[in-house]
Amino acid sequence: MAKFMDVHHGMKGVTAEQLQAAHQADLAIEGAEGVHFEHAWADPASGDVFCLSEAPSADAVQRVHERAGHRADEIHPVPLSV
Amino acid sequence: MAKFMDVHHGMKGVTAEQLQAAHQADLAIEGAEGVHFEHAWADPASGDVFCLSEAPSADAVQRVHERAGHRADEIHPVPLSV
């Protein structure tokens, strides 16, 4: 397992309810891929959303996001953290 | 106080020691600006580093990073999180 930070662009105006619903959609199906989405942070002004996960691979992260209906624009392995 | 996610580009090859030293440099001076850097995650392959902070403003975040010698390329207020 490894840590990943993925980024979604274009979610300008996202609301707290929409972010919560999107996160719940990920949580509902993540187990099938061995992924866990730990946190998500949204900037409604720029439309950027950042998701932190533990996952076996970036592809697994993307598969969960795609099936939940919100493909990530960037997925970064983040092996280093403080 | 608000939450911010800032992004640094161009830190390709960053090591755990360098990330730790950069974070410590922020922590050593953040108090003067009322900022607290909570976490940082690094992708040495792409050179992107993500920093999560609590701060009074994006400008305050940038001032700490500048004085510590590593100006952020993007600073996003992230009022929404799950």
PDB file of C-alpha atoms in Angstrom:
ATOM      1  CA  MET A   1       0.000   0.000   0.000  1.00  0.00           C
ATOM      2  CA  ALA A   2       1.096   3.532  -0.730  1.00  0.00           C
ATOM      3  CA  LYS A   3      -0.161   7.068  -0.306  1.00  0.00           C
ATOM      4  CA  PHE A   4      -1.553   9.075  -3.216  1.00  0.00           C
ATOM      5  CA  MET A   5      -2.684  12.679  -3.627  1.00  0.00           C
ATOM      6  CA  ASP A   6      -5.021  13.121  -6.565  1.00  0.00           C
ATOM      7  CA  VAL A   7      -6.298  16.383  -7.981  1.00  0.00           C
ATOM      8  CA  HIS A   8      -9.551  17.176  -9.754  1.00  0.00           C
ATOM      9  CA  HIS A   9      -9.905  20.419 -11.714  1.00  0.00           C
ATOM     10  CA  GLY A  10     -13.084  22.066 -12.940  1.00  0.00           C
ATOM     11  CA  MET A  11     -15.238  21.649  -9.825  1.00  0.00           C
ATOM     12  CA  LYS A  12     -15.871  25.381  -9.496  1.00  0.00           C
ATOM     13  CA  GLY A  13     -18.718  26.152  -7.116  1.00  0.00           C
ATOM     14  CA  VAL A  14     -18.645  22.691  -5.494  1.00  0.00           C
ATOM     15  CA  THR A  15     -20.715  22.699  -2.281  1.00  0.00           C
ATOM     16  CA  ALA A  16     -20.112  20.923   1.018  1.00  0.00           C
ATOM     17  CA  GLU A  17     -23.009  18.582   0.185  1.00  0.00           C
ATOM     18  CA  GLN A  18     -21.574  17.741  -3.254  1.00  0.00           C
ATOM     19  CA  LEU A  19     -18.109  17.078  -1.807  1.00  0.00           C
ATOM     20  CA  GLN A  20     -19.604  14.841   0.866  1.00  0.00           C
ATOM     21  CA  ALA A  21     -21.694  12.965  -1.721  1.00  0.00           C
ATOM     22  CA  ALA A  22     -18.682  12.452  -4.006  1.00  0.00           C
ATOM     23  CA  HIS A  23     -16.574  11.206  -1.090  1.00  0.00           C
ATOM     24  CA  GLN A  24     -19.341   8.826   0.009  1.00  0.00           C
ATOM     25  CA  ALA A  25     -19.595   7.478  -3.548  1.00  0.00           C
ATOM     26  CA  ASP A  26     -15.855   6.672  -3.399  1.00  0.00           C
ATOM     27  CA  LEU A  27     -16.106   5.087   0.054  1.00  0.00           C
ATOM     28  CA  ALA A  28     -19.019   2.898  -1.044  1.00  0.00           C
ATOM     29  CA  ILE A  29     -16.966   1.144  -3.732  1.00  0.00           C
ATOM     30  CA  GLU A  30     -13.300   1.619  -2.756  1.00  0.00           C
ATOM     31  CA  GLY A  31     -13.032  -1.749  -1.002  1.00  0.00           C
ATOM     32  CA  ALA A  32     -13.216  -3.685  -4.270  1.00  0.00           C
ATOM     33  CA  GLU A  33      -9.917  -2.048  -5.318  1.00  0.00           C
ATOM     34  CA  GLY A  34      -8.223  -2.133  -1.926  1.00  0.00           C
ATOM     35  CA  VAL A  35      -8.265   1.676  -1.831  1.00  0.00           C
ATOM     36  CA  HIS A  36      -9.139   3.945   1.097  1.00  0.00           C
ATOM     37  CA  PHE A  37      -9.873   7.620   0.593  1.00  0.00           C
ATOM     38  CA  GLU A  38      -8.810   9.329   3.814  1.00  0.00           C
ATOM     39  CA  HIS A  39      -9.552  13.000   3.190  1.00  0.00           C
ATOM     40  CA  ALA A  40     -10.629  15.429   0.503  1.00  0.00           C
ATOM     41  CA  TRP A  41     -10.213  19.220   0.446  1.00  0.00           C
ATOM     42  CA  ALA A  42     -11.999  21.525  -1.974  1.00  0.00           C
ATOM     43  CA  ASP A  43     -11.381  25.037  -3.257  1.00  0.00           C
ATOM     44  CA  PRO A  44     -14.775  26.031  -4.723  1.00  0.00           C
ATOM     45  CA  ALA A  45     -13.288  29.263  -6.113  1.00  0.00           C
ATOM     46  CA  SER A  46     -10.697  27.587  -8.377  1.00  0.00           C
ATOM     47  CA  GLY A  47     -12.590  24.316  -8.719  1.00  0.00           C
ATOM     48  CA  ASP A  48      -9.641  22.225  -7.509  1.00  0.00           C
ATOM     49  CA  VAL A  49     -10.243  19.239  -5.222  1.00  0.00           C
ATOM     50  CA  PHE A  50      -7.419  17.303  -3.520  1.00  0.00           C
ATOM     51  CA  CYS A  51      -7.948  13.705  -2.339  1.00  0.00           C
ATOM     52  CA  LEU A  52      -5.576  11.780  -0.086  1.00  0.00           C
ATOM     53  CA  SER A  53      -5.725   7.995  -0.267  1.00  0.00           C
ATOM     54  CA  GLU A  54      -3.984   4.753   0.621  1.00  0.00           C
ATOM     55  CA  ALA A  55      -4.004   2.415  -2.333  1.00  0.00           C
ATOM     56  CA  PRO A  56      -2.134  -0.384  -4.077  1.00  0.00           C
ATOM     57  CA  SER A  57      -1.573   1.766  -7.203  1.00  0.00           C
ATOM     58  CA  ALA A  58      -2.534   5.004  -8.971  1.00  0.00           C
ATOM     59  CA  ASP A  59      -4.599   2.927 -11.408  1.00  0.00           C
ATOM     60  CA  ALA A  60      -6.654   1.545  -8.518  1.00  0.00           C
ATOM     61  CA  VAL A  61      -7.302   5.105  -7.287  1.00  0.00           C
ATOM     62  CA  GLN A  62      -8.441   6.127 -10.763  1.00  0.00           C
ATOM     63  CA  ARG A  63     -10.704   3.094 -11.189  1.00  0.00           C
ATOM     64  CA  VAL A  64     -12.594   3.977  -7.999  1.00  0.00           C
ATOM     65  CA  HIS A  65     -12.917   7.633  -8.989  1.00  0.00           C
ATOM     66  CA  GLU A  66     -14.057   6.702 -12.513  1.00  0.00           C
ATOM     67  CA  ARG A  67     -16.696   4.277 -11.282  1.00  0.00           C
ATOM     68  CA  ALA A  68     -17.906   6.916  -8.847  1.00  0.00           C
ATOM     69  CA  GLY A  69     -18.278   9.316 -11.781  1.00  0.00           C
ATOM     70  CA  HIS A  70     -15.424  11.746 -11.146  1.00  0.00           C
ATOM     71  CA  ARG A  71     -12.167  10.883 -12.903  1.00  0.00           C
ATOM     72  CA  ALA A  72      -9.052  12.525 -11.386  1.00  0.00           C
ATOM     73  CA  ASP A  73      -6.958  14.870 -13.548  1.00  0.00           C
ATOM     74  CA  GLU A  74      -3.687  14.134 -11.714  1.00  0.00           C
ATOM     75  CA  ILE A  75      -2.681  11.266  -9.431  1.00  0.00           C
ATOM     76  CA  HIS A  76       0.574  11.661  -7.519  1.00  0.00           C
ATOM     77  CA  PRO A  77       2.233   8.943  -5.502  1.00  0.00           C
ATOM     78  CA  VAL A  78       3.393  10.727  -2.331  1.00  0.00           C
ATOM     79  CA  PRO A  79       5.853   8.339  -0.695  1.00  0.00           C
ATOM     80  CA  LEU A  80       7.229  11.165   1.465  1.00  0.00           C
ATOM     81  CA  SER A  81       5.211  12.966   4.119  1.00  0.00           C
ATOM     82  CA  VAL A  82       5.735  14.958   7.286  1.00  0.00           C
TER      83      VAL A  82
ATOM     84  CA  MET B   1      -8.382  30.976  10.625  1.00  0.00           C
ATOM     85  CA  ALA B   2      -8.888  28.936   7.498  1.00  0.00           C
ATOM     86  CA  LYS B   3      -7.419  25.885   5.803  1.00  0.00           C
ATOM     87  CA  PHE B   4      -5.089  26.149   2.821  1.00  0.00           C
ATOM     88  CA  MET B   5      -3.531  23.615   0.463  1.00  0.00           C
ATOM     89  CA  ASP B   6      -0.453  24.962  -1.267  1.00  0.00           C
ATOM     90  CA  VAL B   7       1.487  23.333  -4.063  1.00  0.00           C
ATOM     91  CA  HIS B   8       5.173  23.579  -4.963  1.00  0.00           C
ATOM     92  CA  HIS B   9       6.364  22.411  -8.374  1.00  0.00           C
ATOM     93  CA  GLY B  10       9.899  21.649  -9.467  1.00  0.00           C
ATOM     94  CA  MET B  11      11.090  19.701  -6.423  1.00  0.00           C
ATOM     95  CA  LYS B  12      11.984  16.637  -8.468  1.00  0.00           C
ATOM     96  CA  GLY B  13      14.154  14.212  -6.532  1.00  0.00           C
ATOM     97  CA  VAL B  14      13.295  15.714  -3.137  1.00  0.00           C
ATOM     98  CA  THR B  15      14.406  13.383  -0.325  1.00  0.00           C
ATOM     99  CA  ALA B  16      12.766  12.604   3.008  1.00  0.00           C
ATOM    100  CA  GLU B  17      15.513  14.590   4.736  1.00  0.00           C
ATOM    101  CA  GLN B  18      14.989  17.629   2.496  1.00  0.00           C
ATOM    102  CA  LEU B  19      11.211  17.526   3.007  1.00  0.00           C
ATOM    103  CA  GLN B  20      11.694  17.290   6.764  1.00  0.00           C
ATOM    104  CA  ALA B  21      14.195  20.178   6.743  1.00  0.00           C
ATOM    105  CA  ALA B  22      11.864  22.366   4.658  1.00  0.00           C
ATOM    106  CA  HIS B  23       8.933  21.607   6.965  1.00  0.00           C
ATOM    107  CA  GLN B  24      11.043  22.377  10.035  1.00  0.00           C
ATOM    108  CA  ALA B  25      12.100  25.680   8.484  1.00  0.00           C
ATOM    109  CA  ASP B  26       8.413  26.589   8.118  1.00  0.00           C
ATOM    110  CA  LEU B  27       7.556  25.476  11.662  1.00  0.00           C
ATOM    111  CA  ALA B  28      10.417  27.515  13.107  1.00  0.00           C
ATOM    112  CA  ILE B  29       8.988  30.811  11.814  1.00  0.00           C
ATOM    113  CA  GLU B  30       5.264  30.193  11.202  1.00  0.00           C
ATOM    114  CA  GLY B  31       4.181  31.599  14.569  1.00  0.00           C
ATOM    115  CA  ALA B  32       5.033  35.167  13.586  1.00  0.00           C
ATOM    116  CA  GLU B  33       2.334  34.961  10.887  1.00  0.00           C
ATOM    117  CA  GLY B  34      -0.219  32.971  12.879  1.00  0.00           C
ATOM    118  CA  VAL B  35       0.194  30.060  10.455  1.00  0.00           C
ATOM    119  CA  HIS B  36       0.476  26.368  11.262  1.00  0.00           C
ATOM    120  CA  PHE B  37       1.701  23.865   8.692  1.00  0.00           C
ATOM    121  CA  GLU B  38      -0.007  20.583   9.555  1.00  0.00           C
ATOM    122  CA  HIS B  39       1.247  18.192   6.893  1.00  0.00           C
ATOM    123  CA  ALA B  40       3.250  18.018   3.703  1.00  0.00           C
ATOM    124  CA  TRP B  41       3.257  15.276   1.066  1.00  0.00           C
ATOM    125  CA  ALA B  42       5.883  14.960  -1.677  1.00  0.00           C
ATOM    126  CA  ASP B  43       5.993  13.253  -5.062  1.00  0.00           C
ATOM    127  CA  PRO B  44       9.743  13.121  -5.830  1.00  0.00           C
ATOM    128  CA  ALA B  45       9.036  11.774  -9.338  1.00  0.00           C
ATOM    129  CA  SER B  46       6.975  14.773 -10.538  1.00  0.00           C
ATOM    130  CA  GLY B  47       8.530  17.256  -8.119  1.00  0.00           C
ATOM    131  CA  ASP B  48       5.162  18.326  -6.670  1.00  0.00           C
ATOM    132  CA  VAL B  49       4.825  18.981  -2.947  1.00  0.00           C
ATOM    133  CA  PHE B  50       1.469  19.598  -1.235  1.00  0.00           C
ATOM    134  CA  CYS B  51       1.280  21.452   2.106  1.00  0.00           C
ATOM    135  CA  LEU B  52      -1.800  21.662   4.321  1.00  0.00           C
ATOM    136  CA  SER B  53      -1.997  24.585   6.712  1.00  0.00           C
ATOM    137  CA  GLU B  54      -4.235  26.590   9.014  1.00  0.00           C
ATOM    138  CA  ALA B  55      -3.664  30.283   8.477  1.00  0.00           C
ATOM    139  CA  PRO B  56      -5.268  33.721   8.591  1.00  0.00           C
ATOM    140  CA  SER B  57      -4.741  34.225   4.824  1.00  0.00           C
ATOM    141  CA  ALA B  58      -3.029  32.876   1.713  1.00  0.00           C
ATOM    142  CA  ASP B  59      -0.607  35.804   1.910  1.00  0.00           C
ATOM    143  CA  ALA B  60       0.448  34.735   5.405  1.00  0.00           C
ATOM    144  CA  VAL B  61       1.109  31.191   4.102  1.00  0.00           C
ATOM    145  CA  GLN B  62       3.230  32.595   1.290  1.00  0.00           C
ATOM    146  CA  ARG B  63       5.195  34.907   3.587  1.00  0.00           C
ATOM    147  CA  VAL B  64       6.247  31.957   5.770  1.00  0.00           C
ATOM    148  CA  HIS B  65       7.197  29.839   2.748  1.00  0.00           C
ATOM    149  CA  GLU B  66       9.142  32.749   1.195  1.00  0.00           C
ATOM    150  CA  ARG B  67      11.081  33.470   4.370  1.00  0.00           C
ATOM    151  CA  ALA B  68      11.875  29.764   4.675  1.00  0.00           C
ATOM    152  CA  GLY B  69      13.253  29.863   1.128  1.00  0.00           C
ATOM    153  CA  HIS B  70      10.599  27.931  -0.792  1.00  0.00           C
ATOM    154  CA  ARG B  71       7.868  30.076  -2.339  1.00  0.00           C
ATOM    155  CA  ALA B  72       4.647  28.174  -3.188  1.00  0.00           C
ATOM    156  CA  ASP B  73       3.463  28.061  -6.815  1.00  0.00           C
ATOM    157  CA  GLU B  74      -0.227  27.732  -5.915  1.00  0.00           C
ATOM    158  CA  ILE B  75      -2.101  28.480  -2.691  1.00  0.00           C
ATOM    159  CA  HIS B  76      -5.688  27.274  -2.490  1.00  0.00           C
ATOM    160  CA  PRO B  77      -8.093  28.161   0.277  1.00  0.00           C
ATOM    161  CA  VAL B  78      -9.880  24.867   1.024  1.00  0.00           C
ATOM    162  CA  PRO B  79     -12.934  25.817   3.081  1.00  0.00           C
ATOM    163  CA  LEU B  80     -14.528  22.432   2.382  1.00  0.00           C
ATOM    164  CA  SER B  81     -13.124  19.133   3.596  1.00  0.00           C
ATOM    165  CA  VAL B  82     -14.287  15.620   4.360  1.00  0.00           C
TER     166      VAL B  82
END
